[in-house]
Amino acid sequence: MPDDTRRWMSELTAEMEERRKRIAKGGGDARLAKQHAAGKASARERLDLLLDEGSFVELGAFVEPLHDGIDAPGEGVITGSGTIDGRDVFVFSQDFTVLGGSLGKMHAQKICRVMDMAVQVGAPIIGLNDSAGARIQEGVDSLSGYGEVFYRNAVYSGVVPQLSAILGPCAGGAVYSPALTDFVLMARDAAYMFITGPDVVRSVTRQEVSFAELGGADVHARRSGVAHFVADDDRAVLKLLRQLLAYLPQSAREAPPRRVSRDPETRETPELTELVHPDPRKAYPMLEVVRTVVDERRFLEVHAGFARNVITGFAHLGGRAVGVVANDPSVLAGTLDIDASDKAARFIRTCDAFNVPILTFVDVTGFMPGLAQEHGGIIRHGAKMLYAYAEATVPKVTLIVRKSYGGAYLAMNSRDMGADVVLAWPTAAVAVMGAEGAANVLNRRQIQAASDPDAMRAKLVAEYRARFDNPYLAAGRGYVDDVIDPKDTRTALVRHLTRLEGKRVERPFKKHGNMPL
Ligand code: HXC
């Protein structure tokens, strides 16, 4: 090559390097130092922490803002693909050092590009969100950008897993894209989510609230239910993201990956007999029951702080990923209320969308009674659970641990609601209601007329218990497929799930169902 051509070539390469360096610096050293001082990693450091070493391939690094006069290196978002445990993922990582990670039209289009590719390839989309919302300087163009992202979040829902890490103060439009995805993970102390911040809240409602009170990680994990997971900082969130992916397939066309387990499939579980008290009024930790059954006691709880009367989460059983739904009799006596119904229904639909079989542990007295629940729409919310279980076509196995009464018996995936296999322990009781309530309804006059009403009630309750509070009436009708010794629980569940692996269900044609919302 002639010297002048070589020189020309090296000038071009140097210019490219210079431009790349400027983009890589994001909003500059001072803003990066502020980010680090707040205990937050940079957008690029986060990608390094999330992805397998050296696997990141960047796309669109040189994209510029749509409007002149806006200085936004890289458009404030880093986009591309990489691998996690060797599996492909598509990612975007918003850079708060560039105009607060605010979203302009081209920022949105960079995100849309990787979303489209993820769906064409069949791989999860992971968003690392750290954004002040719509870029004010871009006006309607930034709103349009959000529209393009939200549209894809909805249309691609159920096609590939969509996961959102919230790693900074996400405001305005920045919260709705995550809310449309399958999982939201927040970093404690660094992440906030709100539609409008404390200043606007003060001017509109005169309420004084802090960032944390308004939209901190604990608020969203415990009260609003917006966040499925909370971890201490962004590093911990990124680690959790990697763990979560191990239970999910690449797309709806695939099964979740198998995990090699050293836990024998036929391991007996005699400790379960000690754990669960046969008296239906005595509480016990259902989480411990779940852990005892699953591979290596490993259970990734989803929505752990929200509506704790129902437990949801992922585990492996015989190396296969399963989604677990379980009543927790140690919280609100394990009744199903509005939040528990929403939580369980959402989780069931997530499992079904991504071919994760559902395992249901039942110990439930019913839906929560009371004015607040009725007025809050327990009918509408409880219906979501009925709908979600009935709609799900993945293998569904139910284990009735103790009581299973009334509407909640149906809502916890009974045979009639589409369970493939229902098992029960000898401690199980399937009935319209508990013995006390039943005796009062059926024998009120008899109790009132008795010389000793309390003794009469106790006698009737005992009679009712002897007759109805057992699994054999339900098993006699085929509603329960088998009554098993608790020590055989793991073996039985592994066997049934293995047999059900090839399950395929055809449903009548429809455009889409009309789930109560
Ligand atoms: C453009 C913005 C911005 C925005 C912040 N910045 N918000 N630039 N558009 N929306 C810039 C700041 O000017 C600053 O630039 C840098 O980002 C960091 O912001 P700070 O305020 O210094 O950071 P901090 O103190 O950490 O506060 C972060 C924040 C706050 C809480 C997010 O910036 C804030 O409240 N921003 C406005 C949030 C908001 O109201 N967004 C909603 C937009 S409406 P310099 O140059 O100083 O570094 C919306 C509607 C969409 O999103 C609707 C869809 C449904």
XYZ file of C-alpha atoms and ligand atoms in Angstrom:
572
model
C 0.000 0.000 0.000
C 1.415 3.491 -0.882
C 2.533 5.584 2.084
C -0.039 8.337 1.623
C -2.850 5.762 1.496
C -1.463 4.121 4.646
C -1.348 7.526 6.372
C -4.882 8.295 5.248
C -6.054 4.928 6.541
C -4.372 5.441 9.907
C -5.957 8.929 10.223
C -9.375 7.414 9.598
C -8.736 4.700 12.167
C -7.508 7.265 14.682
C -10.659 9.324 14.164
C -12.775 6.228 14.719
C -10.851 5.451 17.924
C -11.214 9.049 19.088
C -14.976 8.994 18.503
C -15.278 5.606 20.213
C -13.292 6.862 23.218
C -15.505 9.921 23.558
C -18.627 7.764 23.446
C -17.168 5.320 25.987
C -16.617 8.203 28.426
C -20.381 8.844 28.504
C -21.201 12.000 30.461
C -17.567 12.453 31.531
C -15.367 11.833 34.545
C -17.137 14.127 37.020
C -20.547 12.549 36.474
C -19.020 9.071 36.525
C -17.349 9.874 39.862
C -20.757 10.957 41.203
C -22.244 7.669 40.002
C -19.463 5.697 41.719
C -19.755 7.786 44.887
C -23.410 6.779 45.061
C -22.283 3.134 45.099
C -23.465 2.577 41.533
C -21.475 0.934 38.748
C -21.344 2.622 35.339
C -23.509 1.447 32.442
C -20.531 -0.370 30.869
C -19.327 -1.850 34.146
C -22.811 -3.251 34.676
C -22.682 -5.039 31.327
C -19.340 -6.559 32.315
C -20.829 -7.750 35.594
C -23.919 -9.192 33.939
C -22.494 -10.968 30.927
C -19.999 -13.796 30.476
C -16.511 -12.333 30.304
C -15.686 -10.843 26.911
C -19.018 -11.846 25.366
C -20.508 -8.373 24.844
C -20.952 -7.248 21.235
C -22.046 -3.614 20.923
C -24.490 -2.277 18.350
C -25.232 1.319 17.442
C -22.412 2.892 19.453
C -22.231 5.867 17.074
C -25.943 6.698 17.095
C -26.541 10.437 17.648
C -29.519 12.314 19.115
C -32.248 13.286 16.660
C -32.079 16.969 17.601
C -29.136 19.314 17.012
C -27.578 20.878 20.067
C -28.079 17.898 22.340
C -24.826 16.376 23.510
C -25.502 12.723 24.320
C -22.570 10.380 23.646
C -23.860 6.967 22.590
C -27.351 8.441 22.932
C -27.209 7.649 26.647
C -27.710 3.941 26.222
C -25.401 1.028 25.421
C -27.052 -1.735 23.410
C -25.996 -5.103 22.055
C -25.859 -8.802 22.845
C -23.799 -11.198 24.912
C -24.073 -14.483 26.753
C -25.032 -15.546 30.260
C -23.839 -19.031 31.185
C -23.233 -19.512 27.478
C -26.813 -18.612 26.467
C -27.506 -15.642 24.169
C -29.177 -12.517 25.567
C -29.881 -9.067 24.141
C -29.263 -6.117 26.429
C -29.505 -2.396 26.884
C -27.852 -0.419 29.669
C -28.897 3.189 30.228
C -26.148 5.654 31.095
C -27.286 8.051 33.822
C -24.176 10.186 33.291
C -25.603 11.217 29.891
C -28.515 13.598 30.491
C -29.668 11.463 33.397
C -30.170 8.448 31.097
C -33.196 10.289 29.731
C -34.863 8.742 26.718
C -34.793 10.519 23.378
C -36.101 9.203 20.081
C -32.800 7.626 18.965
C -32.120 6.249 22.454
C -35.481 4.469 22.130
C -34.658 3.219 18.661
C -31.415 1.685 19.882
C -33.446 -0.219 22.481
C -36.087 -1.238 19.913
C -33.397 -2.567 17.602
C -32.100 -5.071 20.174
C -35.654 -5.985 21.183
C -36.472 -6.826 17.557
C -33.300 -8.870 17.207
C -33.980 -10.753 20.435
C -37.381 -11.819 19.162
C -36.065 -12.834 15.738
C -33.269 -14.866 17.316
C -35.377 -16.176 20.191
C -33.393 -14.907 23.185
C -34.234 -12.964 26.372
C -34.175 -9.168 26.519
C -32.551 -7.618 29.569
C -32.894 -3.932 30.339
C -30.596 -2.213 32.833
C -32.669 0.854 33.640
C -31.241 4.035 35.098
C -33.211 6.889 33.578
C -34.889 10.176 34.399
C -37.672 9.431 31.909
C -38.629 11.284 28.741
C -35.859 13.626 27.545
C -37.482 16.969 28.096
C -35.549 18.739 25.300
C -36.952 16.353 22.672
C -40.612 16.961 23.438
C -43.010 14.733 21.592
C -40.167 12.800 19.925
C -39.179 11.352 23.286
C -42.795 10.410 24.023
C -42.922 8.723 20.641
C -39.742 6.850 21.583
C -41.418 5.517 24.691
C -44.409 4.510 22.607
C -42.169 2.421 20.367
C -40.614 0.657 23.352
C -43.923 0.039 25.177
C -45.475 -1.306 21.970
C -42.707 -3.896 21.680
C -42.861 -4.761 25.383
C -46.532 -5.656 24.888
C -46.309 -7.363 21.509
C -43.237 -9.387 22.526
C -44.736 -10.319 25.909
C -44.735 -14.103 26.147
C -42.481 -14.431 23.074
C -39.123 -14.133 24.850
C -38.473 -13.449 28.543
C -38.145 -9.715 29.269
C -36.254 -8.791 32.437
C -35.796 -5.339 33.936
C -33.185 -4.301 36.452
C -33.888 -0.934 38.087
C -30.554 0.509 39.118
C -31.181 4.201 39.628
C -33.919 6.800 40.020
C -36.337 5.758 37.256
C -39.021 8.348 36.696
C -41.954 9.012 34.373
C -41.936 6.873 31.261
C -38.887 5.004 32.586
C -41.107 2.949 34.869
C -43.702 1.768 32.385
C -41.421 -0.234 30.144
C -40.180 -2.301 33.124
C -43.763 -2.647 34.358
C -44.684 -4.281 31.050
C -41.897 -6.882 31.345
C -41.923 -10.264 33.090
C -39.675 -9.429 36.041
C -38.591 -6.238 37.808
C -35.494 -6.354 40.037
C -34.511 -3.334 42.148
C -31.317 -2.292 43.885
C -31.999 -1.247 47.500
C -31.030 2.379 48.338
C -30.033 3.239 44.743
C -33.212 2.475 42.799
C -36.511 4.331 42.801
C -39.555 4.069 40.600
C -42.245 6.697 40.414
C -44.498 8.318 37.860
C -43.830 11.758 39.332
C -41.131 12.606 41.873
C -41.406 14.141 45.363
C -41.363 17.721 44.005
C -44.412 17.214 41.817
C -46.156 15.273 44.585
C -45.582 18.239 46.923
C -46.899 20.811 44.489
C -49.980 18.806 43.511
C -50.958 17.134 46.781
C -48.965 19.137 49.381
C -47.659 15.834 50.706
C -44.019 15.702 51.816
C -42.460 12.379 50.850
C -38.922 11.183 50.409
C -37.718 9.288 47.339
C -37.633 6.081 49.388
C -41.141 6.537 50.799
C -42.544 7.304 47.382
C -40.901 4.635 45.259
C -38.006 2.915 47.009
C -37.208 -0.745 46.490
C -38.854 -1.847 49.717
C -42.065 0.026 48.904
C -42.298 -1.715 45.547
C -41.271 -5.101 46.887
C -43.674 -5.088 49.842
C -46.558 -2.729 49.179
C -47.142 -1.998 45.510
C -45.899 -5.352 44.211
C -44.183 -3.614 41.270
C -40.807 -5.226 42.098
C -40.399 -9.002 42.077
C -36.926 -8.931 43.619
C -34.787 -6.593 45.724
C -31.044 -6.966 46.204
C -28.538 -4.855 48.100
C -26.865 -3.073 45.195
C -26.547 -3.219 41.439
C -23.917 -5.969 41.573
C -26.266 -8.155 43.603
C -29.158 -7.388 41.217
C -27.066 -8.418 38.210
C -26.087 -11.659 39.936
C -29.747 -12.342 40.673
C -30.617 -11.738 37.019
C -28.176 -14.483 36.022
C -29.724 -16.842 38.575
C -33.253 -16.087 37.408
C -32.420 -16.859 33.785
C -31.460 -20.414 34.786
C -35.194 -21.158 35.276
C -36.362 -19.624 32.011
C -36.162 -20.816 28.414
C -34.691 -18.708 25.617
C -38.185 -18.214 24.165
C -41.717 -19.581 24.288
C -40.687 -22.162 21.690
C -38.279 -23.876 24.077
C -38.221 -25.611 27.451
C -36.159 -24.182 30.320
C -32.643 -25.654 30.569
C -32.173 -28.814 32.648
C -29.844 -28.645 35.641
C -27.709 -31.589 36.656
C -28.721 -32.382 40.213
C -26.867 -34.474 42.759
C -30.034 -34.683 44.825
C -31.496 -38.203 44.298
C -34.950 -38.184 42.706
C -36.089 -40.857 45.165
C -34.774 -39.075 48.288
C -37.258 -39.669 51.107
C -38.603 -36.642 52.992
C -39.581 -37.965 56.456
C -38.876 -34.536 58.018
C -42.098 -33.273 56.417
C -44.129 -35.327 58.889
C -42.439 -33.463 61.753
C -42.868 -30.090 60.081
C -46.595 -29.993 59.378
C -48.908 -30.123 62.372
C -52.061 -32.179 61.686
C -54.189 -29.648 63.620
C -55.427 -27.242 60.903
C -55.270 -24.299 63.332
C -51.518 -24.642 63.927
C -49.181 -22.729 61.629
C -45.909 -23.997 60.163
C -43.470 -22.569 57.621
C -44.643 -23.676 54.177
C -41.393 -22.324 52.711
C -39.586 -25.071 54.607
C -41.913 -27.703 53.120
C -41.102 -26.440 49.622
C -37.357 -26.357 50.310
C -37.410 -29.893 51.701
C -38.968 -31.240 48.512
C -37.003 -29.481 45.747
C -33.493 -30.233 44.432
C -30.749 -29.325 46.905
C -33.238 -27.174 48.885
C -32.668 -24.379 46.342
C -35.708 -22.126 45.950
C -35.664 -18.729 44.267
C -38.600 -16.916 45.793
C -40.387 -14.433 43.525
C -42.222 -11.507 45.127
C -40.910 -12.662 48.519
C -41.959 -9.521 50.384
C -45.355 -8.972 48.749
C -48.595 -10.784 49.710
C -46.690 -13.265 51.814
C -49.795 -15.375 52.434
C -48.997 -16.990 49.117
C -45.502 -18.128 48.158
C -44.336 -18.102 44.538
C -40.960 -19.027 43.135
C -38.739 -21.238 41.039
C -36.915 -24.443 41.836
C -35.697 -27.572 40.105
C -37.194 -30.972 40.691
C -35.291 -33.908 39.263
C -33.288 -31.342 37.269
C -36.380 -29.781 35.622
C -37.380 -26.181 36.318
C -40.706 -25.830 38.156
C -42.757 -22.875 39.300
C -44.109 -23.264 42.831
C -47.295 -21.696 44.173
C -48.037 -22.391 47.850
C -50.292 -21.065 50.585
C -48.440 -19.972 53.703
C -50.609 -20.742 56.745
C -48.227 -18.690 58.915
C -49.311 -15.427 57.207
C -52.979 -14.329 57.408
C -53.740 -18.021 58.037
C -52.854 -18.607 54.391
C -56.111 -17.072 53.116
C -56.232 -15.697 49.589
C -56.726 -11.952 49.460
C -56.557 -9.394 46.659
C -52.779 -9.073 46.540
C -52.190 -12.817 46.900
C -54.559 -13.480 43.996
C -52.773 -10.937 41.796
C -49.372 -12.298 42.771
C -50.249 -15.932 42.132
C -52.138 -15.252 38.885
C -49.246 -13.262 37.467
C -46.727 -15.950 38.380
C -48.877 -18.766 36.961
C -49.174 -16.910 33.649
C -45.424 -16.264 33.558
C -44.736 -19.981 34.070
C -47.268 -20.963 31.442
C -45.920 -18.481 28.899
C -42.434 -19.952 29.274
C -43.157 -23.672 29.571
C -42.370 -23.995 33.257
C -44.531 -26.722 34.917
C -46.482 -25.565 37.950
C -46.405 -27.264 41.323
C -49.064 -26.152 43.805
C -48.907 -26.776 47.578
C -52.305 -26.276 49.202
C -53.237 -25.350 52.752
C -56.015 -22.793 52.529
C -59.203 -21.982 54.406
C -60.659 -19.752 51.713
C -60.699 -16.273 50.299
C -60.237 -13.526 52.889
C -63.620 -12.292 54.189
C -64.377 -8.635 55.010
C -65.557 -5.259 53.811
C -62.144 -4.035 52.630
C -61.601 -7.106 50.505
C -65.105 -7.158 49.026
C -65.031 -3.433 48.258
C -61.504 -3.718 46.922
C -62.718 -6.244 44.387
C -61.690 -9.647 45.735
C -64.225 -11.132 43.298
C -62.446 -9.528 40.353
C -58.954 -10.281 41.660
C -59.687 -13.801 42.871
C -61.104 -14.551 39.432
C -57.650 -13.927 37.991
C -56.310 -16.971 39.806
C -59.126 -19.169 38.573
C -58.526 -17.877 35.075
C -54.750 -18.270 35.186
C -54.773 -21.874 36.385
C -57.501 -22.909 33.951
C -55.755 -21.187 31.061
C -52.316 -22.708 31.748
C -51.427 -25.646 29.511
C -48.105 -26.589 31.153
C -48.010 -29.695 33.388
C -49.800 -28.864 36.630
C -49.431 -30.971 39.769
C -51.182 -30.145 43.039
C -50.332 -31.430 46.505
C -52.932 -30.877 49.221
C -50.922 -30.675 52.402
C -53.685 -29.944 54.865
C -56.937 -28.043 54.486
C -58.430 -27.044 51.149
C -61.781 -25.399 51.532
C -64.403 -23.775 49.341
C -63.609 -21.456 46.461
C -59.943 -21.473 47.418
C -59.881 -25.259 46.816
C -60.772 -24.483 43.209
C -58.490 -21.432 43.009
C -55.524 -23.551 44.145
C -55.728 -25.719 41.054
C -58.146 -28.542 41.710
C -58.696 -31.389 39.230
C -61.742 -29.645 37.758
C -59.731 -26.471 37.173
C -57.241 -28.370 35.041
C -54.703 -29.959 37.395
C -53.169 -32.993 35.720
C -52.469 -34.787 38.974
C -53.721 -34.028 42.495
C -51.979 -35.688 45.437
C -52.861 -35.374 49.115
C -51.235 -36.201 52.419
C -53.291 -38.081 55.032
C -53.533 -34.728 56.887
C -55.479 -33.210 53.962
C -59.096 -32.090 54.316
C -61.195 -31.133 51.310
C -64.544 -29.563 52.158
C -66.857 -26.644 51.434
C -65.775 -24.984 54.678
C -64.058 -25.714 57.990
C -65.776 -27.865 60.631
C -66.633 -24.942 62.956
C -68.307 -22.917 60.221
C -70.121 -25.919 58.786
C -71.532 -26.997 62.168
C -72.762 -23.435 62.818
C -74.449 -23.120 59.427
C -76.024 -26.571 59.326
C -76.985 -26.964 62.998
C -77.609 -23.444 64.323
C -81.065 -24.251 65.706
C -79.917 -27.548 67.207
C -77.022 -25.755 68.967
C -79.244 -22.914 70.254
C -81.857 -25.372 71.605
C -79.303 -27.532 73.433
C -79.049 -27.347 77.239
C -75.282 -26.892 76.844
C -74.787 -25.148 73.435
C -70.965 -25.254 73.639
C -70.913 -28.994 74.296
C -73.392 -29.555 71.481
C -71.315 -27.435 69.086
C -68.145 -29.331 70.022
C -69.898 -32.650 69.425
C -71.218 -31.546 66.018
C -67.828 -30.140 65.012
C -66.171 -33.452 65.923
C -68.782 -35.351 63.900
C -68.312 -33.042 60.939
C -64.523 -33.440 61.140
C -64.743 -37.206 61.239
C -66.987 -37.179 58.193
C -65.579 -34.436 55.949
C -62.096 -33.411 57.168
C -60.105 -36.036 55.338
C -58.812 -36.618 51.804
C -60.754 -39.830 51.215
C -64.124 -38.374 50.190
C -62.329 -36.377 47.450
C -60.148 -39.379 46.553
C -63.266 -41.571 46.417
C -64.688 -39.299 43.712
C -61.374 -39.148 41.823
C -60.771 -35.471 42.658
C -57.596 -36.590 44.442
C -55.502 -39.063 42.469
C -53.536 -40.486 45.350
C -53.057 -40.107 49.089
C -49.348 -40.363 49.821
C -47.052 -40.653 52.809
C -45.276 -37.282 53.283
C -41.925 -39.089 53.178
C -42.640 -40.103 49.556
C -43.510 -36.567 48.441
C -40.363 -35.783 46.453
C -40.347 -39.137 44.679
C -44.019 -38.864 43.756
C -43.731 -35.296 42.471
C -40.641 -36.043 40.374
C -42.328 -39.098 38.853
C -45.535 -37.303 37.939
C -43.726 -34.323 36.454
C -41.520 -36.638 34.413
C -44.572 -38.474 32.998
C -46.236 -35.175 32.150
C -43.289 -33.792 30.223
C -44.822 -34.554 26.827
C -48.162 -32.911 27.662
C -49.682 -30.962 24.751
C -53.070 -29.263 24.908
C -55.148 -27.832 22.060
C -57.536 -25.045 22.998
C -60.558 -23.773 21.006
C -59.723 -20.962 18.549
C -59.846 -17.459 19.982
C -58.195 -14.140 19.319
C -57.197 -13.886 22.957
C -58.940 -14.561 26.217
C -60.506 -11.803 28.270
C -58.888 -12.279 31.646
C -60.494 -10.235 34.442
C -58.079 -7.411 35.266
C -33.393 15.531 30.209
C -32.699 15.342 32.380
C -33.950 14.843 32.748
C -34.951 14.714 31.733
C -32.721 14.885 34.494
N -31.960 15.341 33.494
N -33.926 14.597 34.073
N -32.417 15.667 31.122
N -34.620 15.077 30.492
N -36.149 14.207 31.997
C -30.546 15.742 33.549
C -30.263 16.843 34.533
O -30.443 18.090 33.930
C -28.819 16.564 34.911
O -28.000 17.054 33.885
C -28.723 15.053 34.849
O -29.824 14.614 34.054
C -28.829 14.403 36.225
O -29.987 14.899 36.865
P -29.950 15.383 38.396
O -31.262 16.012 38.656
O -28.734 16.174 38.658
O -29.803 13.998 39.129
P -30.418 13.554 40.517
O -30.253 14.635 41.529
O -29.808 12.207 40.803
O -31.986 13.360 40.259
C -32.440 12.399 39.365
C -33.962 12.596 39.083
C -34.189 14.062 38.631
C -34.742 12.300 40.348
C -34.348 11.573 38.047
O -33.237 14.374 37.619
C -35.551 14.292 38.096
O -36.525 14.357 38.884
N -35.671 14.418 36.764
C -36.942 14.629 36.128
C -37.715 13.346 36.141
C -39.035 13.427 35.444
O -39.906 14.199 35.837
N -39.144 12.666 34.392
C -40.400 12.550 33.734
C -40.336 13.083 32.396
S -41.966 12.869 31.748
P -26.508 17.549 34.159
O -26.069 18.158 32.880
O -26.572 18.513 35.299
O -25.715 16.322 34.519
C -42.075 11.280 31.198
C -43.357 11.026 30.497
C -43.362 9.756 29.747
O -41.225 10.477 31.321
C -44.738 9.232 29.771
C -44.865 7.852 29.202
C -46.036 7.124 29.758
